[in-house]
Tab-separated table of C-alpha atoms in Angstrom:
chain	number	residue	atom	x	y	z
O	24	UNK	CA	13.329	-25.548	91.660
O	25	UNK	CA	13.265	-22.988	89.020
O	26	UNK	CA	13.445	-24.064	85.392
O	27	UNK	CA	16.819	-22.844	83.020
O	28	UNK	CA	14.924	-23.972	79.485
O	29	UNK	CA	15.135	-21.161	77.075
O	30	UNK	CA	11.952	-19.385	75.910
O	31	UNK	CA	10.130	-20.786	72.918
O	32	UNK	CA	11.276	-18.632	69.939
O	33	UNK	CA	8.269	-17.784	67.923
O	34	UNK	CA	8.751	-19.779	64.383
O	35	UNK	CA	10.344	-19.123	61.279
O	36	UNK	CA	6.918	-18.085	59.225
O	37	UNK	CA	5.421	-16.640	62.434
O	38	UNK	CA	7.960	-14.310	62.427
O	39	UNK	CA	7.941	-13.348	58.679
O	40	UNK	CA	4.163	-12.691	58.840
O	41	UNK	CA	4.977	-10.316	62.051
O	42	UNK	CA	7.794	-8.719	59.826
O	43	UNK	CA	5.351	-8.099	56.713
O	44	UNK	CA	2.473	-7.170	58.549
O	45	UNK	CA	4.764	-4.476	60.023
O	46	UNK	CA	6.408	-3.004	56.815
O	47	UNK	CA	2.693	-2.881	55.622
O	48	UNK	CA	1.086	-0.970	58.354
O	49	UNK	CA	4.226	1.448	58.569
O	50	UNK	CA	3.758	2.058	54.293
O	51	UNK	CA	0.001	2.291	54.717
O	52	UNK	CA	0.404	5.182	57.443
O	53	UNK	CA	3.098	6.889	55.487
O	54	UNK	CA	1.068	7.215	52.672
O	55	UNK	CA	-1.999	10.254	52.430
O	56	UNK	CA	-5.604	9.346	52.505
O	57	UNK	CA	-6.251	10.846	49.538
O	58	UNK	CA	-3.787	8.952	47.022
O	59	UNK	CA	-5.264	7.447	43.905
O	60	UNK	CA	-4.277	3.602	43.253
O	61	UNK	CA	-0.762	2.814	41.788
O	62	UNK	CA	-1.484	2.312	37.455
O	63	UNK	CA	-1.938	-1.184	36.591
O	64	UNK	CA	1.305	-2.196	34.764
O	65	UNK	CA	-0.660	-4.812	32.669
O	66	UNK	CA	-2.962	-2.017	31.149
O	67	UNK	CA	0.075	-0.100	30.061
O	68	UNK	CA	1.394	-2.715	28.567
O	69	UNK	CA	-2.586	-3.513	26.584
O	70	UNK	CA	-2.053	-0.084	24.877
O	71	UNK	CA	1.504	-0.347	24.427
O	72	UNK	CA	0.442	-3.767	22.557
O	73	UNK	CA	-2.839	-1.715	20.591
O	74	UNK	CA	-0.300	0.644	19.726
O	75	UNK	CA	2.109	-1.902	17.971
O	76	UNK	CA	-0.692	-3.639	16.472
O	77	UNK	CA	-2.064	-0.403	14.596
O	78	UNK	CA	1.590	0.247	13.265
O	79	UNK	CA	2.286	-3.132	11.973
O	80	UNK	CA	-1.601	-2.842	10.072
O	81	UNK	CA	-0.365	0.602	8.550
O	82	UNK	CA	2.811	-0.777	7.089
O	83	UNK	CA	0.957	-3.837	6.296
O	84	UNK	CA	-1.374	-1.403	4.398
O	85	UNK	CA	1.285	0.162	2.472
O	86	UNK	CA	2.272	-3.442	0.869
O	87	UNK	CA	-1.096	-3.956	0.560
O	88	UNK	CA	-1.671	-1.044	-1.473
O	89	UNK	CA	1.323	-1.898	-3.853
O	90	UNK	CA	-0.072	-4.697	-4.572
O	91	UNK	CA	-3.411	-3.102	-5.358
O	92	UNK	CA	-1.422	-0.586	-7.410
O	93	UNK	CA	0.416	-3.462	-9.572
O	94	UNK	CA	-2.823	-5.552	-9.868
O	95	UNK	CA	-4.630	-2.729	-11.810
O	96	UNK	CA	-1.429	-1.714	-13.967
O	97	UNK	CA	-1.629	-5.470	-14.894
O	98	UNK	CA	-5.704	-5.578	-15.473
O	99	UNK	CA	-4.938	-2.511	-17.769
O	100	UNK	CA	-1.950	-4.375	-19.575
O	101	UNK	CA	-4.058	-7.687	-20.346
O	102	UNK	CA	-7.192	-5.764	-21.454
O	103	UNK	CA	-4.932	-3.194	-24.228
O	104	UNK	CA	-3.237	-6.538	-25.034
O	105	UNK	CA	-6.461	-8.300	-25.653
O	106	UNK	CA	-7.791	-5.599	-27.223
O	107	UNK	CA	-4.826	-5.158	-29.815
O	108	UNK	CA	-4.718	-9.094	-30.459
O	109	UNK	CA	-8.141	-8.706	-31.166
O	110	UNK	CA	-7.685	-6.442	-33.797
O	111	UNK	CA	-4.637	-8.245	-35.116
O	112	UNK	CA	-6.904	-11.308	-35.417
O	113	UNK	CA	-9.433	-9.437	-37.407
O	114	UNK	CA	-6.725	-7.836	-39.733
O	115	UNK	CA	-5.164	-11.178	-40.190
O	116	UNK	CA	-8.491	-12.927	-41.241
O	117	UNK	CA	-9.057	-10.344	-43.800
O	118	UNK	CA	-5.760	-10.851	-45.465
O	119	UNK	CA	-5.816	-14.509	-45.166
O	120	UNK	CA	-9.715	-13.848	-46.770
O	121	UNK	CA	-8.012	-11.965	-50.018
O	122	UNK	CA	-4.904	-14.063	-50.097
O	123	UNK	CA	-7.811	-17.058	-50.485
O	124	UNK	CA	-9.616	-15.410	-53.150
O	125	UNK	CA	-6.273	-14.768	-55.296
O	126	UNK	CA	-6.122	-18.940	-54.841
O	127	UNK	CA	-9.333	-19.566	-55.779
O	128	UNK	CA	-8.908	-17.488	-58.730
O	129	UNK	CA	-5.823	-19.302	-60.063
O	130	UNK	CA	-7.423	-22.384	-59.501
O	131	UNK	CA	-10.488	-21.712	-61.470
O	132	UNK	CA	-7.872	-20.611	-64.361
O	133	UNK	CA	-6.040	-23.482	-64.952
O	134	UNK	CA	-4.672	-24.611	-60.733
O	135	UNK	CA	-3.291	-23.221	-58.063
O	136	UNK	CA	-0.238	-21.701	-57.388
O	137	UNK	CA	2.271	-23.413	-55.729
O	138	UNK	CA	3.760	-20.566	-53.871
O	139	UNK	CA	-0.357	-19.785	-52.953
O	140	UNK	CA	-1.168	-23.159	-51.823
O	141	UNK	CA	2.739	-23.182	-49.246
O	142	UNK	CA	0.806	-19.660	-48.508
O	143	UNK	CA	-2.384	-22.101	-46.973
O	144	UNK	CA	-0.389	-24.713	-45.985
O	145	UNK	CA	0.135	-25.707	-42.200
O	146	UNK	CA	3.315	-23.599	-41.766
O	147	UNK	CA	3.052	-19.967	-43.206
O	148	UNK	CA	6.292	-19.073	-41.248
O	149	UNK	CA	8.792	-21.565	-43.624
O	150	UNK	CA	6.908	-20.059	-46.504
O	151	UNK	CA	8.863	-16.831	-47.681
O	152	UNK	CA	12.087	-19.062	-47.486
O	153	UNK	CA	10.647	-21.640	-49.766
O	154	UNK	CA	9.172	-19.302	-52.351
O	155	UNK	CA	12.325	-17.191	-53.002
O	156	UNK	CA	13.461	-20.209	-54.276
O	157	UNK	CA	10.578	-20.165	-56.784
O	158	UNK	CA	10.796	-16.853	-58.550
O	159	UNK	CA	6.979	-17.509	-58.897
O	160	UNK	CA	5.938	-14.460	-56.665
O	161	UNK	CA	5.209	-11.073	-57.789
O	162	UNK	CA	6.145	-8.007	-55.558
O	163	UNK	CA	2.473	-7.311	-54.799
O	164	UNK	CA	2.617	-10.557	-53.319
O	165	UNK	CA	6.200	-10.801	-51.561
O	166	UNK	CA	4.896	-7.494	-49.651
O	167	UNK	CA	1.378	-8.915	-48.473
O	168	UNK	CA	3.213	-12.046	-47.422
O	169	UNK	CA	5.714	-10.171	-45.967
O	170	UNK	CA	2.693	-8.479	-43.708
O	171	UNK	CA	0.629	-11.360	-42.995
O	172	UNK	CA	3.582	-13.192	-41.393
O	173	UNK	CA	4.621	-10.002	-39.248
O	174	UNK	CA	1.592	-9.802	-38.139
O	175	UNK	CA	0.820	-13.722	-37.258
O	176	UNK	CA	4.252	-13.183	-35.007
O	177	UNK	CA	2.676	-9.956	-33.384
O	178	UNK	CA	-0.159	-11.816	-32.534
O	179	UNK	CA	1.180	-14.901	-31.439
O	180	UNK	CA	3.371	-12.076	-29.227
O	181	UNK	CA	0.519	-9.788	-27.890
O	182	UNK	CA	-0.895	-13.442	-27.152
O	183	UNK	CA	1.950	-14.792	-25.166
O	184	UNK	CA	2.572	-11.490	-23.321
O	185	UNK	CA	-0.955	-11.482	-22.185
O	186	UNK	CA	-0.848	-14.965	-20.365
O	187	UNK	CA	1.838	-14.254	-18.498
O	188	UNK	CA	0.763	-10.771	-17.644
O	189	UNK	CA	-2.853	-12.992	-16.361
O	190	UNK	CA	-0.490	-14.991	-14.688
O	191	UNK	CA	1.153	-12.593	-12.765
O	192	UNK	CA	-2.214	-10.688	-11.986
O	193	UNK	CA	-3.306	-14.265	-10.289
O	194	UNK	CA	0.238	-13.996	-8.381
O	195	UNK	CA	-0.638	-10.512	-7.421
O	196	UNK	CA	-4.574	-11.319	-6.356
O	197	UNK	CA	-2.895	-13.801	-3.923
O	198	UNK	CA	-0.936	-11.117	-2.668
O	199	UNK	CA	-3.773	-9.140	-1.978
O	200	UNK	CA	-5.921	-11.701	0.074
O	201	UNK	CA	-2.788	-12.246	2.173
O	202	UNK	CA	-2.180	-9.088	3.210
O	203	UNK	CA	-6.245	-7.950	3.824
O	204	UNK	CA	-5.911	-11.058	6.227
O	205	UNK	CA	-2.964	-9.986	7.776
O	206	UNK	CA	-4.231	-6.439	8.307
O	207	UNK	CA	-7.727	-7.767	9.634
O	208	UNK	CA	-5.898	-10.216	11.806
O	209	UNK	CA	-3.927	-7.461	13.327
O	210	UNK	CA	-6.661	-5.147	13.931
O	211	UNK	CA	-9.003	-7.930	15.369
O	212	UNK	CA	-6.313	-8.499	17.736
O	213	UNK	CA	-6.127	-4.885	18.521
O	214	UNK	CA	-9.614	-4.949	19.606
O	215	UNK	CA	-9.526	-7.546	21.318
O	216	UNK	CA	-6.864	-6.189	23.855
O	217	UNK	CA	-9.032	-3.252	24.163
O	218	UNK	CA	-11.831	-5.594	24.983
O	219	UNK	CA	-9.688	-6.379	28.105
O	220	UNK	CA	-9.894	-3.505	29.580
O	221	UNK	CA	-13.185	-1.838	31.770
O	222	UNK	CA	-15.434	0.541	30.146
O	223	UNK	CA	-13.431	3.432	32.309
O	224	UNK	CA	-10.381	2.407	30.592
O	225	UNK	CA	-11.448	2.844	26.759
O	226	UNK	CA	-13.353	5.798	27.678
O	227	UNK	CA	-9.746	7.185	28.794
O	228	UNK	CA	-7.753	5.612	25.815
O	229	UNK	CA	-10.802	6.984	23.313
O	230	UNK	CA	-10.870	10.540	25.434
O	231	UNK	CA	-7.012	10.886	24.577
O	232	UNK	CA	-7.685	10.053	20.986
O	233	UNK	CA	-10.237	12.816	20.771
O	234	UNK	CA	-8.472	14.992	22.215
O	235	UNK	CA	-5.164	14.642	19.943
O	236	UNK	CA	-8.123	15.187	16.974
O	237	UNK	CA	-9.159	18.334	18.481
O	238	UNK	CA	-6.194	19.858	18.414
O	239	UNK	CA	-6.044	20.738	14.607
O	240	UNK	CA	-8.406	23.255	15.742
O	241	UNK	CA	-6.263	25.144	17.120
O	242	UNK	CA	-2.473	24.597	15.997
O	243	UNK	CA	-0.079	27.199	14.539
O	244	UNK	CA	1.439	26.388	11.565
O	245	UNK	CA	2.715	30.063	10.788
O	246	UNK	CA	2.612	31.640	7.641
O	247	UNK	CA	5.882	29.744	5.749
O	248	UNK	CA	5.145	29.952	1.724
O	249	UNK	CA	4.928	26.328	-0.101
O	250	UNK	CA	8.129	25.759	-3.116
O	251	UNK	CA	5.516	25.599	-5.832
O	252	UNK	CA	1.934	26.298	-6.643
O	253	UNK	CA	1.728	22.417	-7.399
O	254	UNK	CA	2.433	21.602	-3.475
O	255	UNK	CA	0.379	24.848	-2.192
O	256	UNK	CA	-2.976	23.458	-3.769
O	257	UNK	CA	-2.101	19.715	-2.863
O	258	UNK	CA	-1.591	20.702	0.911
O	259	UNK	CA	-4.504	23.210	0.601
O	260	UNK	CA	-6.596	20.002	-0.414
O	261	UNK	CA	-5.321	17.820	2.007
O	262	UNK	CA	-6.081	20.905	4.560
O	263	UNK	CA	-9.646	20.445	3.944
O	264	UNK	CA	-10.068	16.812	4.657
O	265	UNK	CA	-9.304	17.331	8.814
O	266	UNK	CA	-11.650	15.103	10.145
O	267	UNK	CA	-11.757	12.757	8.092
O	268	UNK	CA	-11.272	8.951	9.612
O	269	UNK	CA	-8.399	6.984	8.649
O	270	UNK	CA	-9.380	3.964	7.069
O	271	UNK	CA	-6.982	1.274	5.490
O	272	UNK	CA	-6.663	1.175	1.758
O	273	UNK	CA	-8.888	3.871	1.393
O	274	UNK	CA	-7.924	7.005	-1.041
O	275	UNK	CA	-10.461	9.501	-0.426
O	276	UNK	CA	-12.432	11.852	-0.981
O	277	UNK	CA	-14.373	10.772	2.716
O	278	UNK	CA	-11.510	8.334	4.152
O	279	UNK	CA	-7.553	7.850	4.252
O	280	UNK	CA	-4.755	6.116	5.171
O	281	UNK	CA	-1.548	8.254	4.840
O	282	UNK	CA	-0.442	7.683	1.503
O	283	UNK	CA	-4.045	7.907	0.304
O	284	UNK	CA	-4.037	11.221	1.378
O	285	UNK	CA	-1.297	12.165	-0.074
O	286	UNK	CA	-1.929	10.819	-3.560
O	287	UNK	CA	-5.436	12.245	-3.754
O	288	UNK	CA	-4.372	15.830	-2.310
O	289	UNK	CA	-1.803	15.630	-5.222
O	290	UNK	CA	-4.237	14.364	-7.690
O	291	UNK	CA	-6.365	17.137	-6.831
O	292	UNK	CA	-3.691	19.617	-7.989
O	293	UNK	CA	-3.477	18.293	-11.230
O	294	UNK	CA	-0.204	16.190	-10.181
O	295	UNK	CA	-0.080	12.185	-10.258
O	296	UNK	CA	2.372	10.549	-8.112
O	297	UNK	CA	2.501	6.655	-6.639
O	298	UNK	CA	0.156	5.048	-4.177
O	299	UNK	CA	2.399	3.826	-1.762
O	300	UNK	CA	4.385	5.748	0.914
O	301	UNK	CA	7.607	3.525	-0.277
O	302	UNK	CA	7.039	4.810	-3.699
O	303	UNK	CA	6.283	7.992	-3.036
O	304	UNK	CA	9.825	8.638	-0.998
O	305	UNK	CA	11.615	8.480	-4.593
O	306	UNK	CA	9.699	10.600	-6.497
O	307	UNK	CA	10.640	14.528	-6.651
O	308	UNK	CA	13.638	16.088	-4.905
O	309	UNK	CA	15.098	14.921	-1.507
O	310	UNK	CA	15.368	16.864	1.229
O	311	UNK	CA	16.695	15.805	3.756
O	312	UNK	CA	17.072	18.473	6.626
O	313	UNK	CA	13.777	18.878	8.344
O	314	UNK	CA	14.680	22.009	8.890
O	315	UNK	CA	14.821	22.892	4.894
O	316	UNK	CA	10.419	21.817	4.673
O	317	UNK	CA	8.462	23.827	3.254
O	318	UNK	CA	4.312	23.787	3.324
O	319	UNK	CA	3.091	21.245	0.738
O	320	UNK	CA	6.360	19.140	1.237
O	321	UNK	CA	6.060	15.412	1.903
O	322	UNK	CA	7.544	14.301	4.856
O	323	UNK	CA	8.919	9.948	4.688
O	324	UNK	CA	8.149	8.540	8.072
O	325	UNK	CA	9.949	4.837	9.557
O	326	UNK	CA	12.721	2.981	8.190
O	327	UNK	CA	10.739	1.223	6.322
O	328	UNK	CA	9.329	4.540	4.843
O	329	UNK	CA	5.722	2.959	5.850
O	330	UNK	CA	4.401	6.333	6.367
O	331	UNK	CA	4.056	9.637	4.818
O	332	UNK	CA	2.383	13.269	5.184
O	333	UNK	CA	2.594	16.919	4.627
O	334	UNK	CA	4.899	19.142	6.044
O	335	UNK	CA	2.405	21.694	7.820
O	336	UNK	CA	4.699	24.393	8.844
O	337	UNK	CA	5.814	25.036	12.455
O	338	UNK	CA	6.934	21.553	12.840
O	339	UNK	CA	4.100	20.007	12.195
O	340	UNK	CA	2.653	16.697	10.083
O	341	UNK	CA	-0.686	17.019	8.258
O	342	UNK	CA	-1.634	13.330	8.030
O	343	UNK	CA	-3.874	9.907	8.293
O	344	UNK	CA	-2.157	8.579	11.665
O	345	UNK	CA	-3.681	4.912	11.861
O	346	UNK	CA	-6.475	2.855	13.203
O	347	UNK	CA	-9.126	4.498	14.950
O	348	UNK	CA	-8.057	8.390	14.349
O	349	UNK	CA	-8.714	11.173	11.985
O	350	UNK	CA	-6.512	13.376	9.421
O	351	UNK	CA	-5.051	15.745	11.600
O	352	UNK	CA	-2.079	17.913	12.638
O	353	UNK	CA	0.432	16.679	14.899
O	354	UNK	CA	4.101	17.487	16.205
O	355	UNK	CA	6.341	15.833	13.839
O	356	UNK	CA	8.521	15.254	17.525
O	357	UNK	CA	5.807	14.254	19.256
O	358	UNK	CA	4.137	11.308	16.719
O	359	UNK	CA	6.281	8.351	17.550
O	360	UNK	CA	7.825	7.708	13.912
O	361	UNK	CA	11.187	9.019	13.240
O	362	UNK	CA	11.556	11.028	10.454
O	363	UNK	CA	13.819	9.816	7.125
O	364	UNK	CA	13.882	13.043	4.721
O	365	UNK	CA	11.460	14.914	2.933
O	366	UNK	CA	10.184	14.809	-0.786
O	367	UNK	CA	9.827	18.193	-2.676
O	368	UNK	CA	7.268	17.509	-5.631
């Protein structure tokens, strides 16, 4: 008697592996022989990361340099303040010397003054208000009271002005330690991501990097004139140091970051301007049409106006880039950081 059960129906997973293994073979035979391996989406993403790490260091750097910049205005503060108490000491002791002698004088003459020994007493400041009451002063003396009060109160102000310009500096310091951590931090992580990738990897990343160095061999910048001598011999200085590795916080003459370069191209031209990149985008005249640079002209870079660099000519940025790479010419369109205006110095 023949049998009317229904076939077994292959299962469920059974059937999904069938289906898989089928869309697999059917891709693997479409594709060539010859095709290299789809990029590993995580490894984009390791430079992508490298990449933001090196830009937050750089404007890290830039704070870190103001800070560096306001310590030494405020070392240079304390020590002229120091110095000029100093003096103001000495020249107080020697009046206070002579003012003694005229009481020792009087008292070997028949007793001392009154108005000379308020003069000595604990509170020189009440004095002067005291002894116009007296009529007991000469002028000669009203005028070299007169002195040695004005200058106890610029003492006691050089003094006060100093502390809290010391206290400030230790604010500052602080400031300082902060941000070198944060910028080591940042870079240590940097490397670190690198670390994850193989040896063929970095040797491609580090390949790239060399190559975008090499090409300030061989750019055109054209033959555009600079708006002043001034700008013509700082770019001409900063021309020199191609080459030269970017290092954070340094200003030169054999390493850079961007506003280092700047400053010590300038400096080299006879021409002092700020430290910072944020500082240096408000010095000079604006300009803010790229179009309008000239040679010599510094170009603001990021929002945050965290970088800076020469206008080259031909629409290109002489500058320290970051981490890891060396002054060089690049394409202003091509570096990643959008452009705010231009400073004409």
């Amino acid at each position: 008697m023949a049998s009317h059960r229904r076939p077994k129906q292959p299962s469920q997973t059974y059937a999904t592996v069938l289906t898989a293994t089928a869309a697999a073979a059917v891709a693997l035979s479409a594709q060539p022989a010859s095709a290299d391996p789809l990029p590993d989406p995580s490894k984009k993403g390791v430079q992508a990361q490298v990449d933001r790490l090196y830009e937050e260091a750089t404007q890290a750097t830039e704070k870190y340099n103001g800070a560096k910049e306001t310590a030494g205005r405020l070392e240079k503060q304390v020590e002229d303040l120091q110095e000029a108490a100093a003096r103001e000491q000495s020249g107080l002791n020697s009046l206070r010397a002579q003012l003694g002698s005229i009481a020792t004088a009087q008292y070997r003459t028949g007793g001392l003054d009154p108005s000379v020994q308020l003069l000595l007493s604990s509170d020189p400041d009440g004095f002067l208000d005291k002894a116009s009451a007296m009529d007991r002063l000469s002028a000669q003396q009203v005028s070299a009271l007169h002195h040695y009060e004005s200058q106890q109160q610029g003492l006691q102000q050089k003094r006060q002005e100093a502390t809290e310009n010391l206290n400030n500096l230790a604010g500052v310091r602080k400031e300082l330690g902060s941000k070198k951590k944060e910028i080591q931090g940042k870079l240590a992580q940097a490397q670190k991501l690198l670390n994850t990738l193989t040896a063929e990897e970095r040797a491609q990343i580090a390949d790239k990097e060399e190559r975008a160095n090499r090409s300030s061999e061989r750019v055109e910048l054209g033959n555009e004139a600079s708006a002043s001598q001034r700008a013509a011999a700082a770019f001409g200085a900063a021309k020199g140091k191609v080459g030269v590795p970017y290092v954070w916080g340094a200003s030169g003459p054999n390493s850079f970051d961007c506003s280092g370069l700047t400053s010590w191209a300038f400096n080299q031209a006879g021409v002092t301007i700020p430290r910072t990149s944020q500082a240096q985008a408000n010095v000079g005249t604006r300009i803010s049409s790229m179009s309008a640079l000239q040679p010599g002209d510094l170009i603001i870079m990021r929002t945050d106006l965290s970088h800076v660099g020469f206008y080259a000519g031909n629409g290109q940025i002489l500058h320290a880039p970051k981490p890891g790479a060396q002054v060089r010419y690049e394409s202003i369109a091509r570096s990643g950081m959008p452009f705010m205006w231009g400073v004409r110095i």
